[in-house]
Coordinates of C-alpha atoms in Angstrom, one line a residue:
M170 CA 29.4 136.6 66.4
K171 CA 33.0 135.8 66.2
N172 CA 33.8 138.9 64.0
K173 CA 31.6 141.0 66.3
E174 CA 33.5 139.9 69.3
N175 CA 36.8 140.5 67.6
H176 CA 35.8 144.2 67.2
I177 CA 35.8 144.5 71.0
Y178 CA 39.7 144.3 70.9
F179 CA 39.9 147.5 69.1
L180 CA 38.1 149.2 72.0
F181 CA 40.9 148.3 74.3
P182 CA 43.5 150.8 72.8
V183 CA 41.1 153.6 73.2
V184 CA 40.3 152.8 76.9
A185 CA 44.0 152.5 77.7
T186 CA 44.7 155.9 76.1
V187 CA 42.0 157.7 77.9
Y188 CA 43.0 155.8 81.1
L189 CA 46.5 156.7 81.0
L190 CA 45.8 160.4 80.0
L191 CA 43.6 160.6 83.2
F192 CA 45.6 158.8 85.8
S193 CA 49.2 158.6 84.7
G194 CA 50.2 162.0 85.8
T195 CA 53.9 161.8 85.2
T196 CA 53.5 160.9 81.5
S197 CA 50.3 162.4 80.4
P198 CA 50.4 165.8 78.7
L199 CA 47.6 167.0 81.0
F200 CA 49.9 167.2 83.8
Y201 CA 53.0 169.1 85.0
T202 CA 54.2 166.8 87.6
E203 CA 57.2 164.6 86.8
G204 CA 56.4 162.3 89.9
M205 CA 58.9 161.0 92.6
D206 CA 59.7 157.4 91.6
S207 CA 58.8 158.0 88.0
A208 CA 61.2 160.8 87.8
V209 CA 64.1 158.6 89.2
F210 CA 63.2 156.0 86.5
K211 CA 63.2 158.5 83.9
T212 CA 66.5 160.0 85.2
M213 CA 68.0 156.5 85.1
G214 CA 66.9 156.1 81.4
L215 CA 68.3 159.5 80.5
A216 CA 71.6 158.5 82.3
L217 CA 71.8 155.3 80.1
L218 CA 71.4 157.6 77.0
Q219 CA 74.2 159.6 78.1
G220 CA 76.4 156.6 78.5
K221 CA 76.2 156.1 82.3
T222 CA 75.8 152.7 83.9
P223 CA 72.9 152.4 86.4
Y224 CA 74.1 151.1 89.9
L225 CA 77.7 151.9 89.0
D226 CA 77.5 155.6 88.1
I227 CA 74.0 156.5 89.3
F228 CA 72.1 154.5 91.9
D229 CA 68.5 153.2 92.3
H230 CA 67.4 149.7 93.5
K231 CA 64.9 148.7 90.9
G232 CA 65.6 146.2 88.2
P233 CA 67.8 147.2 85.2
L234 CA 65.0 146.4 82.6
L235 CA 62.9 149.3 83.9
Y236 CA 65.8 151.7 83.0
F237 CA 66.1 150.2 79.7
I238 CA 62.4 150.7 79.2
N239 CA 62.8 154.4 80.2
A240 CA 65.8 154.8 78.1
F241 CA 64.2 153.3 74.9
A242 CA 61.0 155.5 75.4
Q243 CA 63.2 158.7 75.6
W244 CA 65.4 157.6 72.7
M245 CA 62.3 157.3 70.7
I246 CA 60.8 160.5 71.7
P247 CA 62.4 162.9 74.1
G248 CA 60.6 163.7 77.2
R249 CA 57.5 161.9 78.5
S250 CA 55.6 161.1 75.3
G251 CA 57.7 158.1 74.4
L252 CA 56.7 156.5 77.8
L253 CA 53.1 157.3 77.2
L254 CA 53.3 155.5 74.0
L255 CA 54.9 152.5 75.5
Q256 CA 52.4 152.5 78.4
T257 CA 49.4 152.6 76.0
I258 CA 50.8 149.6 74.1
G259 CA 51.4 147.7 77.2
M260 CA 48.0 148.4 78.8
S261 CA 46.2 147.5 75.6
I262 CA 47.9 144.2 75.5
A263 CA 47.0 143.6 79.2
L264 CA 43.3 144.6 78.6
C265 CA 43.1 142.2 75.7
F266 CA 44.2 139.3 77.9
W267 CA 42.1 140.4 80.9
Y268 CA 39.2 140.1 78.5
K269 CA 40.3 136.8 77.0
T270 CA 40.8 135.4 80.6
A271 CA 37.3 136.4 81.6
R272 CA 35.8 135.0 78.5
L273 CA 37.2 131.6 79.6
F274 CA 34.6 131.7 82.3
C275 CA 31.5 133.9 81.5
S276 CA 29.7 135.6 78.7
Q277 CA 31.0 138.5 76.6
R278 CA 28.9 141.0 78.8
W279 CA 30.0 139.8 82.1
S280 CA 33.6 139.7 80.7
L281 CA 33.4 143.4 80.0
F282 CA 31.9 144.1 83.4
S283 CA 34.7 142.1 85.0
V284 CA 37.5 144.0 83.1
A285 CA 35.8 147.3 83.9
F286 CA 35.5 146.4 87.7
A287 CA 39.2 145.5 87.8
L288 CA 40.1 148.6 86.1
F289 CA 38.0 150.8 88.3
I290 CA 39.7 149.4 91.5
L291 CA 43.1 149.8 89.7
C292 CA 42.5 153.6 89.7
A293 CA 43.2 153.6 93.5
F294 CA 46.6 151.8 93.2
F295 CA 47.7 153.6 90.1
Q296 CA 49.9 156.4 91.6
E297 CA 50.7 158.8 88.7
G298 CA 52.1 155.9 86.3
N299 CA 55.4 154.7 85.2
L300 CA 56.0 152.6 88.3
T301 CA 57.5 149.1 88.5
E302 CA 54.3 147.3 89.2
E303 CA 52.6 149.0 86.3
W304 CA 55.1 147.6 83.9
M305 CA 55.0 144.2 85.5
L306 CA 51.3 144.1 85.1
Y307 CA 51.7 144.0 81.3
G308 CA 53.8 141.1 81.4
I309 CA 52.1 139.2 84.1
S310 CA 48.6 139.3 82.3
I311 CA 49.7 137.1 79.4
P312 CA 50.8 134.1 81.6
W313 CA 47.8 134.6 83.8
Y314 CA 45.6 134.0 80.9
L315 CA 47.5 131.0 79.7
A316 CA 47.6 129.2 83.0
A317 CA 43.8 129.9 83.4
K318 CA 43.2 128.6 79.8
Y319 CA 45.2 125.4 80.6
F320 CA 43.4 124.7 83.9
V321 CA 39.9 125.5 82.5
K322 CA 40.2 123.8 79.2
Y323 CA 43.2 121.4 78.8
S324 CA 44.2 120.2 82.3
D325 CA 43.7 116.5 81.3
D326 CA 46.3 117.1 78.6
E327 CA 49.9 117.8 78.8
H328 CA 50.9 121.4 79.5
P329 CA 52.0 123.0 76.2
L330 CA 55.7 123.7 76.1
L331 CA 55.0 127.0 74.4
Y332 CA 53.2 128.1 77.6
G333 CA 56.3 127.1 79.5
F334 CA 58.5 129.3 77.2
V335 CA 56.1 132.2 77.5
Y336 CA 56.2 131.9 81.3
G337 CA 60.0 132.1 81.2
L338 CA 59.9 135.1 79.0
C339 CA 57.5 137.0 81.1
F340 CA 59.2 135.8 84.4
G341 CA 62.5 137.2 83.0
Y342 CA 60.8 140.3 82.0
S343 CA 59.1 140.8 85.5
F344 CA 62.2 139.6 87.5
F345 CA 64.5 142.2 85.9
I346 CA 61.9 144.9 86.9
R347 CA 61.1 143.7 90.3
P348 CA 62.1 140.4 91.5
N349 CA 59.8 139.8 94.6
D350 CA 56.6 140.4 92.6
A351 CA 57.8 138.2 89.7
V352 CA 58.4 135.4 92.2
A353 CA 55.0 136.1 93.9
Y354 CA 52.7 136.2 90.7
M355 CA 54.9 134.2 88.2
G356 CA 56.4 131.9 90.8
G357 CA 53.0 130.9 92.0
I358 CA 51.8 130.1 88.6
M359 CA 54.7 127.9 87.9
T360 CA 54.4 126.2 91.4
G361 CA 50.8 125.5 90.4
V362 CA 51.7 124.0 87.1
A363 CA 54.5 121.7 88.6
I364 CA 52.2 120.6 91.4
W365 CA 49.5 119.6 88.8
L366 CA 52.0 117.8 86.7
L367 CA 53.3 115.9 89.6
Y368 CA 49.9 114.9 90.6
K369 CA 49.2 113.7 87.0
K370 CA 52.5 111.9 87.0
R371 CA 53.5 113.7 83.8
Y372 CA 57.2 113.9 84.9
K373 CA 58.6 114.1 81.3
N374 CA 56.4 117.1 80.4
L375 CA 57.3 118.9 83.7
V376 CA 61.0 118.6 82.9
Y377 CA 60.5 119.8 79.3
N378 CA 58.5 122.7 80.6
I379 CA 61.1 123.6 83.1
L380 CA 63.7 123.6 80.4
C381 CA 61.3 125.8 78.1
F382 CA 60.9 128.1 81.0
F383 CA 64.5 128.6 81.7
A384 CA 65.1 129.0 77.9
G385 CA 62.6 132.0 78.0
F386 CA 64.2 133.4 81.1
V387 CA 67.7 133.3 79.6
M388 CA 66.5 134.9 76.5
V389 CA 65.5 138.0 78.5
G390 CA 68.4 137.8 81.1
L391 CA 71.4 137.1 78.9
P392 CA 71.5 140.4 77.1
I393 CA 71.3 142.3 80.5
V394 CA 74.0 140.2 81.9
I395 CA 76.3 140.7 78.8
F396 CA 75.7 144.5 79.0
Y397 CA 76.8 144.7 82.6
A398 CA 79.5 142.2 82.0
H399 CA 80.9 144.4 79.2
R400 CA 80.9 147.4 81.6
N401 CA 82.4 145.4 84.5
A402 CA 79.4 146.1 86.7
L403 CA 77.8 142.8 87.2
G404 CA 78.5 143.1 90.9
D405 CA 77.0 146.5 91.1
M406 CA 74.0 145.2 89.2
Y407 CA 73.5 142.3 91.6
Y408 CA 73.9 144.6 94.7
G409 CA 71.7 147.2 93.3
F410 CA 68.6 145.2 92.7
I411 CA 69.1 142.2 94.8
E412 CA 71.0 142.9 97.8
H413 CA 70.0 146.5 98.4
N414 CA 66.4 145.3 97.9
R415 CA 66.8 142.8 100.6
L416 CA 68.2 145.5 103.0
Y417 CA 65.3 147.7 101.9
S418 CA 62.6 145.3 102.7
G419 CA 64.3 144.4 106.0
G420 CA 64.8 140.9 104.9
I421 CA 62.6 137.6 105.3
K422 CA 62.0 138.3 109.0
A423 CA 60.5 141.8 108.2
L424 CA 58.4 140.2 105.3
L425 CA 56.9 137.6 107.6
T426 CA 56.4 140.2 110.4
S427 CA 54.6 142.3 107.9
L428 CA 51.9 139.6 107.6
Y429 CA 50.6 140.8 110.9
K430 CA 50.4 144.5 109.8
K431 CA 47.1 146.3 109.0
Q432 CA 47.8 146.3 105.3
K433 CA 48.5 142.5 105.1
F434 CA 45.7 141.6 107.4
G435 CA 43.2 142.8 104.7
H436 CA 44.8 140.4 102.2
F437 CA 43.8 137.2 103.8
P438 CA 39.9 137.7 103.9
Y439 CA 40.1 139.0 100.4
V440 CA 41.9 136.0 98.9
A441 CA 40.0 133.6 101.1
A442 CA 36.9 135.1 99.4
L443 CA 38.3 134.5 96.0
W444 CA 39.3 131.0 96.8
L445 CA 35.8 130.4 98.3
L446 CA 34.1 131.6 95.2
V447 CA 36.2 129.4 93.0
W448 CA 35.8 126.3 95.2
N449 CA 32.0 126.7 94.6
T450 CA 32.4 126.6 90.8
E451 CA 33.1 123.9 88.2
H452 CA 36.7 125.7 87.7
R453 CA 38.1 124.7 91.1
R454 CA 41.1 123.4 89.4
I455 CA 42.6 126.8 89.0
L456 CA 43.0 126.9 92.9
T457 CA 46.1 124.9 92.0
Y458 CA 47.9 128.0 91.1
L459 CA 45.7 130.6 92.9
I460 CA 46.6 129.2 96.3
P461 CA 50.3 129.5 95.7
V462 CA 49.9 133.0 94.2
G463 CA 47.8 134.2 97.0
I464 CA 50.3 132.9 99.7
L465 CA 53.4 134.3 97.9
V466 CA 51.8 137.6 97.3
A467 CA 50.9 137.9 101.0
I468 CA 54.5 137.3 102.0
L469 CA 56.4 139.0 99.2
T470 CA 54.5 142.1 98.5
G471 CA 56.8 143.9 100.9
A472 CA 57.3 144.9 104.5
R473 CA 56.8 148.5 103.6
F474 CA 53.4 149.6 102.5
Y475 CA 52.5 151.7 99.4
A476 CA 49.3 151.5 97.7
H477 CA 51.1 151.0 94.1
Y478 CA 52.3 147.6 95.4
F479 CA 48.9 146.2 94.8
I480 CA 48.6 147.1 91.0
C481 CA 49.2 143.5 90.1
S482 CA 46.4 142.5 92.4
S483 CA 44.0 143.9 89.8
L484 CA 44.3 140.4 88.3
L485 CA 43.0 138.8 91.4
L486 CA 40.2 141.4 91.4
L487 CA 39.4 140.4 87.7
L488 CA 39.1 136.7 88.7
F489 CA 37.0 137.8 91.9
A490 CA 34.5 139.7 89.6
V491 CA 34.3 136.8 87.0
M492 CA 33.7 134.2 89.9
L493 CA 31.0 136.4 91.4
T494 CA 29.1 136.4 88.0
L495 CA 29.1 132.5 88.0
Q496 CA 27.8 132.2 91.6
K497 CA 24.3 130.7 92.0
K498 CA 24.5 130.5 95.8
Q499 CA 23.3 134.0 96.9
S500 CA 24.6 133.7 100.4
M501 CA 28.1 132.7 99.3
S502 CA 28.2 135.6 96.6
L503 CA 27.1 138.1 99.4
M504 CA 29.6 137.0 101.8
A505 CA 32.5 137.2 99.5
L506 CA 31.2 140.7 98.3
C507 CA 31.1 141.9 101.8
L508 CA 34.7 140.8 102.4
I509 CA 35.9 142.7 99.5
I510 CA 34.0 145.8 100.4
A511 CA 35.3 145.6 103.9
T512 CA 38.9 145.0 102.9
H513 CA 38.9 147.3 100.0
G514 CA 36.7 150.1 101.3
P515 CA 39.4 152.8 101.5
Y516 CA 40.7 151.8 98.0
I517 CA 37.2 152.0 96.6
K518 CA 36.7 155.5 98.1
E519 CA 39.9 156.6 96.8
T520 CA 38.9 155.3 93.3
V521 CA 35.6 157.2 93.4
R522 CA 37.5 160.4 94.5
K523 CA 39.7 160.0 91.5
T524 CA 37.2 159.1 88.8
V525 CA 35.0 162.1 90.0
S526 CA 37.9 164.7 90.4
I527 CA 40.1 164.0 87.4
P528 CA 37.6 164.2 84.6
K529 CA 36.5 167.6 86.1
Q530 CA 40.1 168.7 85.6
L531 CA 40.2 167.3 82.1
V532 CA 37.1 169.6 81.3
R533 CA 39.0 172.5 82.8
Y534 CA 41.9 171.9 80.7
V535 CA 39.9 171.6 77.6
A536 CA 38.0 174.7 78.5
K537 CA 40.8 176.9 79.8
G538 CA 43.9 175.1 78.8
Q539 CA 44.8 174.8 82.5
K540 CA 46.7 171.7 83.6
A541 CA 45.5 169.8 86.7
D542 CA 48.8 170.7 88.7
S543 CA 49.4 174.3 87.1
Y544 CA 50.7 175.5 90.4
L545 CA 54.0 173.4 89.5
K546 CA 54.6 175.5 86.5
D547 CA 56.0 178.5 88.2
F548 CA 58.3 176.2 90.4
Y549 CA 59.7 174.4 87.3
D550 CA 60.1 177.7 85.5
E551 CA 62.1 179.2 88.5
A552 CA 64.0 175.8 89.0
D553 CA 65.1 176.1 85.3
R554 CA 66.1 179.7 85.9
V555 CA 68.5 178.6 88.7
I556 CA 69.9 175.7 86.8
D557 CA 70.6 178.0 83.8
M558 CA 72.9 179.9 86.0
V559 CA 75.4 176.9 85.3
P560 CA 77.2 177.1 82.0
A561 CA 75.6 174.6 79.5
D562 CA 78.7 172.4 79.3
E563 CA 78.8 172.1 83.2
Q564 CA 75.2 171.4 83.8
N565 CA 75.6 167.5 83.7
N566 CA 78.1 168.1 86.6
I567 CA 75.8 169.4 89.2
W568 CA 75.9 167.5 92.5
N569 CA 72.5 166.7 93.9
Y570 CA 72.5 167.4 97.6
N571 CA 69.3 166.7 99.5
V572 CA 67.2 167.8 96.4
A573 CA 64.0 165.7 96.6
W574 CA 64.0 164.8 100.2
E575 CA 61.4 167.1 101.3
G576 CA 58.7 168.0 98.6
Y577 CA 58.4 165.6 95.8
P578 CA 58.4 168.3 92.9
T579 CA 62.0 168.9 93.7
F580 CA 62.8 165.5 93.0
S581 CA 62.3 165.9 89.2
V582 CA 64.1 169.2 88.6
F583 CA 67.1 167.6 87.2
W584 CA 65.1 165.4 84.7
H585 CA 62.6 168.2 83.9
H586 CA 65.7 170.2 82.7
G587 CA 66.9 167.4 80.8
I588 CA 70.1 166.7 82.8
V589 CA 71.4 164.1 85.1
Q590 CA 73.1 164.7 88.5
S591 CA 76.8 164.0 88.8
N592 CA 76.7 162.0 92.0
L593 CA 75.7 158.4 92.7
I594 CA 72.7 158.5 95.1
T595 CA 69.4 160.0 93.6
Y596 CA 67.4 159.6 96.9
R597 CA 69.3 160.1 100.1
P598 CA 67.5 157.5 102.4
M599 CA 69.1 154.9 100.2
G600 CA 72.4 155.8 101.9
W601 CA 70.6 155.5 105.3
I602 CA 69.6 151.9 104.4
D603 CA 73.2 151.2 103.5
P604 CA 75.8 153.8 104.7
E605 CA 78.4 152.1 102.3
L606 CA 76.7 154.2 99.5
F607 CA 77.6 157.4 101.2
K608 CA 81.2 156.4 101.3
R609 CA 81.1 156.0 97.5
D610 CA 79.2 159.3 97.2
N611 CA 81.4 161.6 99.6
I612 CA 80.9 165.3 98.7
Q613 CA 84.0 166.1 100.6
E614 CA 86.2 163.8 98.7
K615 CA 84.8 164.6 95.2
K616 CA 84.4 168.4 95.8
P617 CA 82.0 169.2 93.0
K618 CA 82.2 172.6 91.4
W619 CA 78.4 173.0 91.5
V620 CA 75.9 171.8 94.1
L621 CA 72.1 172.0 93.9
S622 CA 70.3 171.7 97.2
Q623 CA 67.1 172.6 99.2
S624 CA 68.3 175.3 101.3
Y625 CA 66.3 174.6 104.3
A626 CA 67.4 170.8 104.1
Y627 CA 71.1 171.0 103.9
F628 CA 71.6 173.0 107.0
R629 CA 69.6 170.4 109.0
Q630 CA 70.9 167.1 107.4
D631 CA 74.3 165.7 107.7
S632 CA 75.9 168.5 109.6
I633 CA 79.5 167.6 108.7
E634 CA 78.6 167.9 105.0
A635 CA 76.5 171.1 105.7
E636 CA 79.5 172.7 107.4
F637 CA 81.7 171.7 104.5
L638 CA 79.2 173.5 102.1
R639 CA 79.1 176.6 104.3
L640 CA 83.0 176.8 104.5
Y641 CA 83.8 176.1 100.8
Y642 CA 80.7 177.1 98.7
D643 CA 79.1 180.3 97.8
T644 CA 75.4 180.8 97.2
I645 CA 74.8 181.9 93.5
A646 CA 71.0 181.7 93.1
Q647 CA 67.8 180.6 94.9
A648 CA 64.4 179.7 93.8
D649 CA 61.9 180.4 96.6
T650 CA 58.8 181.3 94.6
T651 CA 57.2 178.0 96.2
K652 CA 57.8 176.2 99.5
Y653 CA 60.0 173.9 97.4
D654 CA 62.9 176.2 97.4
L655 CA 66.3 175.4 95.9
T656 CA 69.8 176.8 96.4
L657 CA 72.6 176.8 93.8
L658 CA 76.0 176.7 95.3
R659 CA 79.6 177.1 93.6
R660 CA 82.8 175.9 95.0
K661 CA 85.0 178.9 96.0
Q662 CA 88.0 179.5 93.9

């Protein structure tokens, strides 16, 4: 029976591969789209490979480890295939630990059902792949299993120091991708462990686990700190993914205010349903970490709302499905299930839409060789034609002015062509969050030779800069075969 169960683990790489081919549009060969956030992360990785320093030479506000991942993937295999390979490895590992977590509570059959349920709902949150929450999910899944294993099987014993070290490694991995989610999920687990050890008066074990946790965290963070210190950019790194994110989220006040917003309201009955289910099982000790995780996730998910913020919540959905299989009180199970359906109705609807439409597109691709978003091919071909008007040795010196602000396909024309913009800001609203960025990225001071812009955008936005372009630049070429038109400008001699 043990050998038979071990064979299940060979299934997960297959599931991960098929899942990513269908749903990770920005890395799958079945799609043309390069995405929006994903295009930025791929660009930041490419910039690293070209010797640039994220935050200092080119700006985005996610954690530096995300850019190193994108750089490593493109170093292995140029283009998007390297990312797909790393995603497949990460998701295979995550699915293995999802299954192992479920097996702590229920049978092999119900464990597979629970994994399938969580993966099914994940479809609604998985917005084209290569996003911060996706990469974090792979790291969070491991400590999630270890914490559940400890509270289910060994809570009367001391907490293993190896677990504390792994928590630290995974927290460091997650923190240097997106700090707030790392604190929400990993911070919740560590809070639960600390509360339990204090309750059991295992003070010495707690101290040793804290030390092991910091050792794991330092092992991840120290190389990153050394890298930025070597490039005299520690301050830029801190500002980029800590301070700017605080401004982006609106600070603690905005995070707390967001609890009253519609998207946060749905979180409470959902988490309450999970807590209620757990309380009515013999495994109620895991509430020690589920309660702080639920509270921190509610507070720290973000003041802004995007569906992909809830990718990591698939772990909570996994546990919900597991606990539902254990319930013997039908009324309790029915009430919890109704809460899930009520709060996740739109997501379930979106999941059904995706799972129905995307396989149809796959059949079309196999039958006709037609990619799902084939309308983008003409646009990318036309954009490449415009960029090729710039001499090859000058293409990495093109200034990005408003490209990507309206119409997300334009966001990826630089990366799609294999080049990195010459200016700092990748996404202009970042400058609206903190105008200091515009002062560092002043087109009138830098006077770039080449400017790529969306023609209908630069005459409406930032009128002083628009006037500067009209006076000192000539239009060289335009791509307007789609509504996502582009204009190439050259500085007058």
